[in-house]
Amino acid sequence: MRGIKLLLGFLMIGTLSTSCYTEVILDDDFVAVPIFNVNTALQSHELWYVDINATRGNGEVPFLQRAFTISFKGGAVYANNNIVGIGKTGNGLGIDVGYYDPLAGAVEIDHDVDGRWLFDVYEINGSTLELYHAPTDTSYFLKGYQRSNFDYDQVFYDNIHYFLQEYGAWEKVFTSEAGAINDFDDEIYLQFLSGDNGDFFRSSIDPNGTPIGDLVWDYEGDYQVYDVQGDDTLKTLTLDYDFLGNDYFELYVINDSTIELYHPSSETVYEFRGRGYIQYLKSGDTAQGKKRKKSSNPVMNVKRKRK
């Protein structure tokens, strides 16, 4: 009887121990490999940066396409869909956009607007996850950070063209006394937009204080944000005015509602303040459905002129 009890005990211990492992056969040898714990992996980092340029496949997951970061905490999913306020909204995590259910090697995300999505989860390394959506054959890659070591400023600069589009209009609030008189002195409002044919801007000479809905846009043209070789914190901006050629500026971010444009050819400094903040929430409608896409700024080989 004692022998039977011991045998049963050993069988139970063996069963319990194998529940945490899977067996891989290599040349007739059995190797115990720990099963990937999806929930532990998802919560191992407070913020997951959605590296949109690393995305593979031709499909699209709307809520991942909108998010700069995504977080998994206690069954809830959070996302930073805006550059404005990133690092502050939701104590850095962003807004609550849905729920998640960790499964064996997978996760099901129930987004408040976009519905249920099932992803296979692969751990690329200790700080990178791949979310694979089989129906669209598309993979998103997430880079993990803690809030204490996440470089919000770098994300801001890396995605500055989206930041420009997060206000309905930019109103000129300051022009330096120093600097030569030039045609841009007359511009009071700028608007940065994205369309089917690429990014474009509009400008207006309407007086300060004009309601955004009453602005008359006098000009529309293409714009481009550039990286600067050897200067990671400097961006440059060109506005394509047909009658002036490309107007060139050094672009500086004062805070998440104010930008500075330095016009090297006239040595004039302009400050613009954002009006009509557009918060991208959970909706995929036209008004709030901004989506990121693979892109990289062209590089300009210039030297900083602003003193």
Short mmCIF file of C-alpha atoms in Angstrom, two decimals:
data_model
loop_
_atom_site.label_atom_id
_atom_site.label_comp_id
_atom_site.label_asym_id
_atom_site.label_seq_id
_atom_site.Cartn_x
_atom_site.Cartn_y
_atom_site.Cartn_z
CA MET A 1 0.00 0.00 0.00
CA ARG A 2 2.81 2.41 0.91
CA GLY A 3 4.49 1.64 -2.43
CA ILE A 4 1.29 2.44 -4.34
CA LYS A 5 0.98 5.80 -2.55
CA LEU A 6 4.56 6.68 -3.35
CA LEU A 7 4.08 5.74 -6.99
CA LEU A 8 0.94 7.88 -7.23
CA GLY A 9 2.81 10.76 -5.57
CA PHE A 10 5.63 10.56 -8.10
CA LEU A 11 3.12 10.51 -10.96
CA MET A 12 1.34 13.61 -9.61
CA ILE A 13 4.63 15.47 -9.17
CA GLY A 14 5.62 14.58 -12.72
CA THR A 15 2.26 15.78 -14.05
CA LEU A 16 2.48 19.10 -12.20
CA SER A 17 6.05 19.73 -13.27
CA THR A 18 5.33 19.09 -16.95
CA SER A 19 2.39 21.53 -16.88
CA CYS A 20 4.89 24.39 -16.84
CA TYR A 21 7.01 23.04 -19.67
CA THR A 22 6.77 21.82 -23.23
CA GLU A 23 8.89 19.06 -24.73
CA VAL A 24 11.05 19.57 -27.81
CA ILE A 25 12.53 16.49 -29.51
CA LEU A 26 16.10 16.92 -30.76
CA ASP A 27 17.71 13.74 -32.13
CA ASP A 28 15.48 11.59 -29.91
CA ASP A 29 16.45 13.58 -26.79
CA PHE A 30 13.78 15.41 -24.78
CA VAL A 31 14.52 19.01 -23.81
CA ALA A 32 12.23 20.82 -21.34
CA VAL A 33 11.50 24.38 -22.50
CA PRO A 34 9.51 26.83 -20.32
CA ILE A 35 6.19 27.89 -21.85
CA PHE A 36 6.15 31.60 -22.79
CA ASN A 37 4.11 33.51 -20.20
CA VAL A 38 2.34 36.18 -22.25
CA ASN A 39 0.86 38.10 -19.33
CA THR A 40 4.23 38.39 -17.58
CA ALA A 41 5.85 39.59 -20.80
CA LEU A 42 3.16 42.21 -21.55
CA GLN A 43 3.45 43.66 -18.06
CA SER A 44 7.25 43.48 -17.90
CA HIS A 45 7.47 47.03 -19.29
CA GLU A 46 5.21 49.97 -18.50
CA LEU A 47 5.37 51.40 -22.00
CA TRP A 48 5.62 49.65 -25.35
CA TYR A 49 6.69 51.96 -28.17
CA VAL A 50 5.00 50.94 -31.42
CA ASP A 51 7.86 50.97 -33.92
CA ILE A 52 5.68 51.67 -36.94
CA ASN A 53 8.61 51.61 -39.37
CA ALA A 54 9.39 48.01 -38.39
CA THR A 55 5.86 46.79 -39.21
CA ARG A 56 5.75 43.83 -41.60
CA GLY A 57 2.82 42.97 -43.87
CA ASN A 58 0.23 44.87 -45.85
CA GLY A 59 -2.57 44.70 -43.31
CA GLU A 60 -3.53 47.25 -40.69
CA VAL A 61 -4.69 47.16 -37.08
CA PRO A 62 -6.32 50.57 -36.58
CA PHE A 63 -5.61 51.11 -32.88
CA LEU A 64 -1.96 50.07 -33.22
CA GLN A 65 -1.61 52.25 -36.30
CA ARG A 66 -2.75 55.26 -34.24
CA ALA A 67 -0.73 54.62 -31.08
CA PHE A 68 2.74 55.90 -30.28
CA THR A 69 2.81 53.73 -27.15
CA ILE A 70 0.62 50.97 -25.76
CA SER A 71 0.51 49.61 -22.21
CA PHE A 72 -0.99 46.54 -20.53
CA LYS A 73 -1.94 46.94 -16.89
CA GLY A 74 -4.28 44.80 -14.80
CA GLY A 75 -6.36 43.71 -17.79
CA ALA A 76 -6.70 47.21 -19.23
CA VAL A 77 -5.03 48.54 -22.39
CA TYR A 78 -3.75 52.12 -22.49
CA ALA A 79 -2.44 54.11 -25.45
CA ASN A 80 -0.74 57.42 -26.18
CA ASN A 81 -2.36 58.46 -29.46
CA ASN A 82 -1.14 62.08 -29.32
CA ILE A 83 2.29 63.67 -29.16
CA VAL A 84 0.76 66.64 -27.33
CA GLY A 85 0.59 65.63 -23.67
CA ILE A 86 2.70 62.51 -24.04
CA GLY A 87 4.34 61.73 -20.72
CA LYS A 88 1.55 63.55 -18.83
CA THR A 89 -1.74 62.06 -20.02
CA GLY A 90 -2.79 59.17 -17.82
CA ASN A 91 0.37 59.55 -15.72
CA GLY A 92 2.36 58.76 -18.84
CA LEU A 93 0.40 55.70 -19.95
CA GLY A 94 -2.14 57.62 -22.05
CA ILE A 95 -5.85 56.89 -22.21
CA ASP A 96 -7.77 53.70 -21.47
CA VAL A 97 -8.73 52.18 -24.84
CA GLY A 98 -9.90 48.66 -23.99
CA TYR A 99 -9.14 45.34 -22.33
CA TYR A 100 -6.87 42.38 -22.96
CA ASP A 101 -6.98 38.67 -22.20
CA PRO A 102 -3.63 36.82 -22.18
CA LEU A 103 -3.76 33.31 -23.65
CA ALA A 104 -1.22 30.55 -24.32
CA GLY A 105 1.24 32.25 -26.68
CA ALA A 106 -1.34 34.84 -27.68
CA VAL A 107 -3.36 37.83 -26.50
CA GLU A 108 -6.87 38.92 -27.34
CA ILE A 109 -7.42 42.67 -27.24
CA ASP A 110 -10.95 44.04 -27.03
CA HIS A 111 -10.65 47.63 -28.23
CA ASP A 112 -13.48 49.98 -27.23
CA VAL A 113 -14.12 51.01 -30.84
CA ASP A 114 -12.20 48.67 -33.13
CA GLY A 115 -13.49 45.47 -31.50
CA ARG A 116 -11.71 42.16 -30.78
CA TRP A 117 -8.32 41.29 -32.24
CA LEU A 118 -6.35 38.10 -31.63
CA PHE A 119 -2.55 38.26 -31.84
CA ASP A 120 0.14 35.63 -31.59
CA VAL A 121 2.83 36.97 -29.26
CA TYR A 122 6.54 36.34 -29.81
CA GLU A 123 9.33 37.49 -27.53
CA ILE A 124 12.12 38.73 -29.83
CA ASN A 125 14.35 39.63 -26.89
CA GLY A 126 13.98 40.90 -23.34
CA SER A 127 12.67 44.28 -24.51
CA THR A 128 10.99 43.59 -27.85
CA LEU A 129 7.71 41.80 -28.61
CA GLU A 130 6.11 40.90 -31.92
CA LEU A 131 2.31 40.96 -32.17
CA TYR A 132 1.30 38.90 -35.21
CA HIS A 133 -2.21 39.21 -36.62
CA ALA A 134 -2.72 36.07 -38.71
CA PRO A 135 -5.88 37.11 -40.65
CA THR A 136 -4.01 40.05 -42.22
CA ASP A 137 -0.54 38.43 -42.06
CA THR A 138 0.78 41.57 -40.33
CA SER A 139 3.33 41.96 -37.53
CA TYR A 140 3.76 44.94 -35.20
CA PHE A 141 6.93 45.28 -33.15
CA LEU A 142 6.83 46.78 -29.65
CA LYS A 143 9.91 48.11 -27.85
CA GLY A 144 9.60 48.05 -24.07
CA TYR A 145 10.50 50.80 -21.61
CA GLN A 146 9.74 51.87 -18.07
CA ARG A 147 8.33 55.35 -17.62
CA SER A 148 11.53 56.34 -15.81
CA ASN A 149 13.76 55.58 -18.82
CA PHE A 150 11.45 56.40 -21.72
CA ASP A 151 12.77 59.29 -23.80
CA TYR A 152 9.60 61.30 -24.37
CA ASP A 153 11.59 64.16 -25.94
CA GLN A 154 13.10 61.88 -28.57
CA VAL A 155 9.69 60.45 -29.47
CA PHE A 156 8.48 64.04 -29.76
CA TYR A 157 11.25 64.98 -32.19
CA ASP A 158 11.05 61.69 -34.13
CA ASN A 159 7.34 62.31 -34.78
CA ILE A 160 7.28 66.09 -35.01
CA HIS A 161 5.34 66.12 -38.29
CA TYR A 162 2.42 64.50 -36.43
CA PHE A 163 2.74 67.10 -33.67
CA LEU A 164 2.30 69.91 -36.22
CA GLN A 165 -0.98 68.32 -37.29
CA GLU A 166 -2.42 68.07 -33.76
CA TYR A 167 -3.73 71.63 -33.78
CA GLY A 168 -6.40 73.08 -36.03
CA ALA A 169 -4.18 76.11 -36.64
CA TRP A 170 -0.95 77.72 -35.47
CA GLU A 171 -1.26 81.42 -34.66
CA LYS A 172 1.73 83.74 -34.82
CA VAL A 173 2.09 85.39 -31.40
CA PHE A 174 5.59 86.89 -31.64
CA THR A 175 7.91 88.36 -34.27
CA SER A 176 11.36 89.52 -33.25
CA GLU A 177 12.32 93.14 -33.83
CA ALA A 178 15.67 91.98 -35.12
CA GLY A 179 15.67 90.66 -38.66
CA ALA A 180 15.14 91.94 -42.15
CA ILE A 181 11.62 92.64 -43.45
CA ASN A 182 10.36 89.72 -45.55
CA ASP A 183 7.10 88.40 -47.03
CA PHE A 184 6.60 85.86 -44.24
CA ASP A 185 6.10 88.75 -41.78
CA ASP A 186 2.53 89.03 -43.12
CA GLU A 187 1.58 85.42 -42.41
CA ILE A 188 -0.43 85.10 -39.18
CA TYR A 189 -1.78 81.55 -39.30
CA LEU A 190 -0.38 78.22 -40.48
CA GLN A 191 -2.19 74.90 -40.72
CA PHE A 192 -0.49 71.54 -41.29
CA LEU A 193 -2.51 68.75 -42.84
CA SER A 194 -2.15 65.28 -44.31
CA GLY A 195 -3.94 64.23 -47.48
CA ASP A 196 -4.04 61.44 -50.04
CA ASN A 197 -1.17 63.07 -51.93
CA GLY A 198 1.01 63.75 -48.89
CA ASP A 199 1.44 66.48 -46.32
CA PHE A 200 0.50 70.06 -47.14
CA PHE A 201 0.08 73.39 -45.37
CA ARG A 202 -2.20 76.39 -45.61
CA SER A 203 -1.53 79.98 -44.54
CA SER A 204 -3.68 82.98 -43.71
CA ILE A 205 -3.09 86.70 -43.14
CA ASP A 206 -6.28 87.11 -41.09
CA PRO A 207 -5.77 89.16 -37.89
CA ASN A 208 -4.92 87.62 -34.52
CA GLY A 209 -7.93 86.37 -32.60
CA THR A 210 -9.91 85.25 -35.65
CA PRO A 211 -11.92 82.09 -34.84
CA ILE A 212 -10.45 79.07 -36.59
CA GLY A 213 -13.71 78.39 -38.41
CA ASP A 214 -13.68 81.92 -39.87
CA LEU A 215 -10.12 81.85 -41.20
CA VAL A 216 -9.67 82.46 -44.92
CA TRP A 217 -6.79 80.36 -46.17
CA ASP A 218 -4.95 82.48 -48.72
CA TYR A 219 -2.41 79.91 -49.81
CA GLU A 220 -1.90 76.15 -49.94
CA GLY A 221 1.33 74.33 -50.68
CA ASP A 222 3.57 71.41 -49.76
CA TYR A 223 5.70 71.31 -46.63
CA GLN A 224 8.54 69.07 -45.48
CA VAL A 225 10.21 68.44 -42.13
CA TYR A 226 13.89 67.45 -42.31
CA ASP A 227 16.36 65.80 -39.97
CA VAL A 228 19.75 67.52 -39.78
CA GLN A 229 22.90 65.51 -40.24
CA GLY A 230 24.92 65.42 -37.01
CA ASP A 231 22.31 67.34 -34.97
CA ASP A 232 19.65 65.05 -33.48
CA THR A 233 17.73 67.84 -31.71
CA LEU A 234 17.36 70.15 -34.70
CA LYS A 235 14.62 69.90 -37.31
CA THR A 236 14.21 72.13 -40.32
CA LEU A 237 11.03 73.04 -42.17
CA THR A 238 10.39 74.14 -45.74
CA LEU A 239 7.16 75.75 -46.94
CA ASP A 240 6.68 75.66 -50.68
CA TYR A 241 5.40 79.07 -51.78
CA ASP A 242 5.25 79.14 -55.59
CA PHE A 243 5.88 82.86 -55.75
CA LEU A 244 8.68 82.79 -53.15
CA GLY A 245 10.21 79.37 -53.72
CA ASN A 246 10.79 77.23 -50.62
CA ASP A 247 10.79 79.27 -47.44
CA TYR A 248 13.28 77.67 -45.08
CA PHE A 249 13.17 77.66 -41.25
CA GLU A 250 14.86 76.05 -38.30
CA LEU A 251 12.09 74.45 -36.24
CA TYR A 252 12.23 74.48 -32.44
CA VAL A 253 9.66 73.15 -29.95
CA ILE A 254 9.21 75.46 -26.95
CA ASN A 255 6.54 73.30 -25.31
CA ASP A 256 3.68 71.11 -26.50
CA SER A 257 1.65 74.13 -27.62
CA THR A 258 4.34 76.52 -28.88
CA ILE A 259 6.86 76.30 -31.70
CA GLU A 260 9.57 78.69 -32.84
CA LEU A 261 10.48 79.22 -36.49
CA TYR A 262 13.83 80.85 -37.16
CA HIS A 263 14.17 82.31 -40.65
CA PRO A 264 17.92 82.25 -41.40
CA SER A 265 17.74 84.37 -44.56
CA SER A 266 16.22 87.31 -42.66
CA GLU A 267 17.45 86.32 -39.16
CA THR A 268 13.90 86.74 -37.85
CA VAL A 269 12.41 84.68 -35.02
CA TYR A 270 8.69 83.82 -35.05
CA GLU A 271 6.66 82.08 -32.37
CA PHE A 272 3.42 80.25 -33.15
CA ARG A 273 0.94 78.92 -30.61
CA GLY A 274 -1.36 75.99 -31.33
CA ARG A 275 -5.10 76.57 -31.35
CA GLY A 276 -7.86 73.99 -31.58
CA TYR A 277 -6.11 70.95 -30.10
CA ILE A 278 -7.22 67.75 -31.84
CA GLN A 279 -7.19 64.87 -29.37
CA TYR A 280 -7.08 61.47 -31.05
CA LEU A 281 -9.15 59.28 -28.80
CA LYS A 282 -10.42 55.82 -29.64
CA SER A 283 -12.53 56.61 -32.67
CA GLY A 284 -11.59 55.66 -36.19
CA ASP A 285 -13.82 58.28 -37.79
CA THR A 286 -12.46 60.95 -40.12
CA ALA A 287 -12.30 63.67 -37.49
CA GLN A 288 -10.28 61.68 -35.00
CA GLY A 289 -8.86 58.81 -37.01
CA LYS A 290 -5.24 59.88 -37.47
CA LYS A 291 -3.06 56.93 -38.37
CA ARG A 292 0.70 56.69 -38.45
CA LYS A 293 2.45 55.26 -41.47
CA LYS A 294 5.95 54.17 -42.33
CA SER A 295 8.04 57.25 -42.94
CA SER A 296 11.41 58.82 -42.41
CA ASN A 297 12.40 62.43 -42.69
CA PRO A 298 14.85 63.31 -45.43
CA VAL A 299 18.20 64.52 -44.12
CA MET A 300 19.48 68.04 -44.71
CA ASN A 301 23.19 68.80 -44.45
CA VAL A 302 23.14 72.26 -42.86
CA LYS A 303 24.50 73.97 -39.76
CA ARG A 304 22.39 75.47 -37.01
CA LYS A 305 22.18 79.23 -37.48
CA ARG A 306 20.03 80.22 -34.49
CA LYS A 307 22.25 81.72 -31.81
#
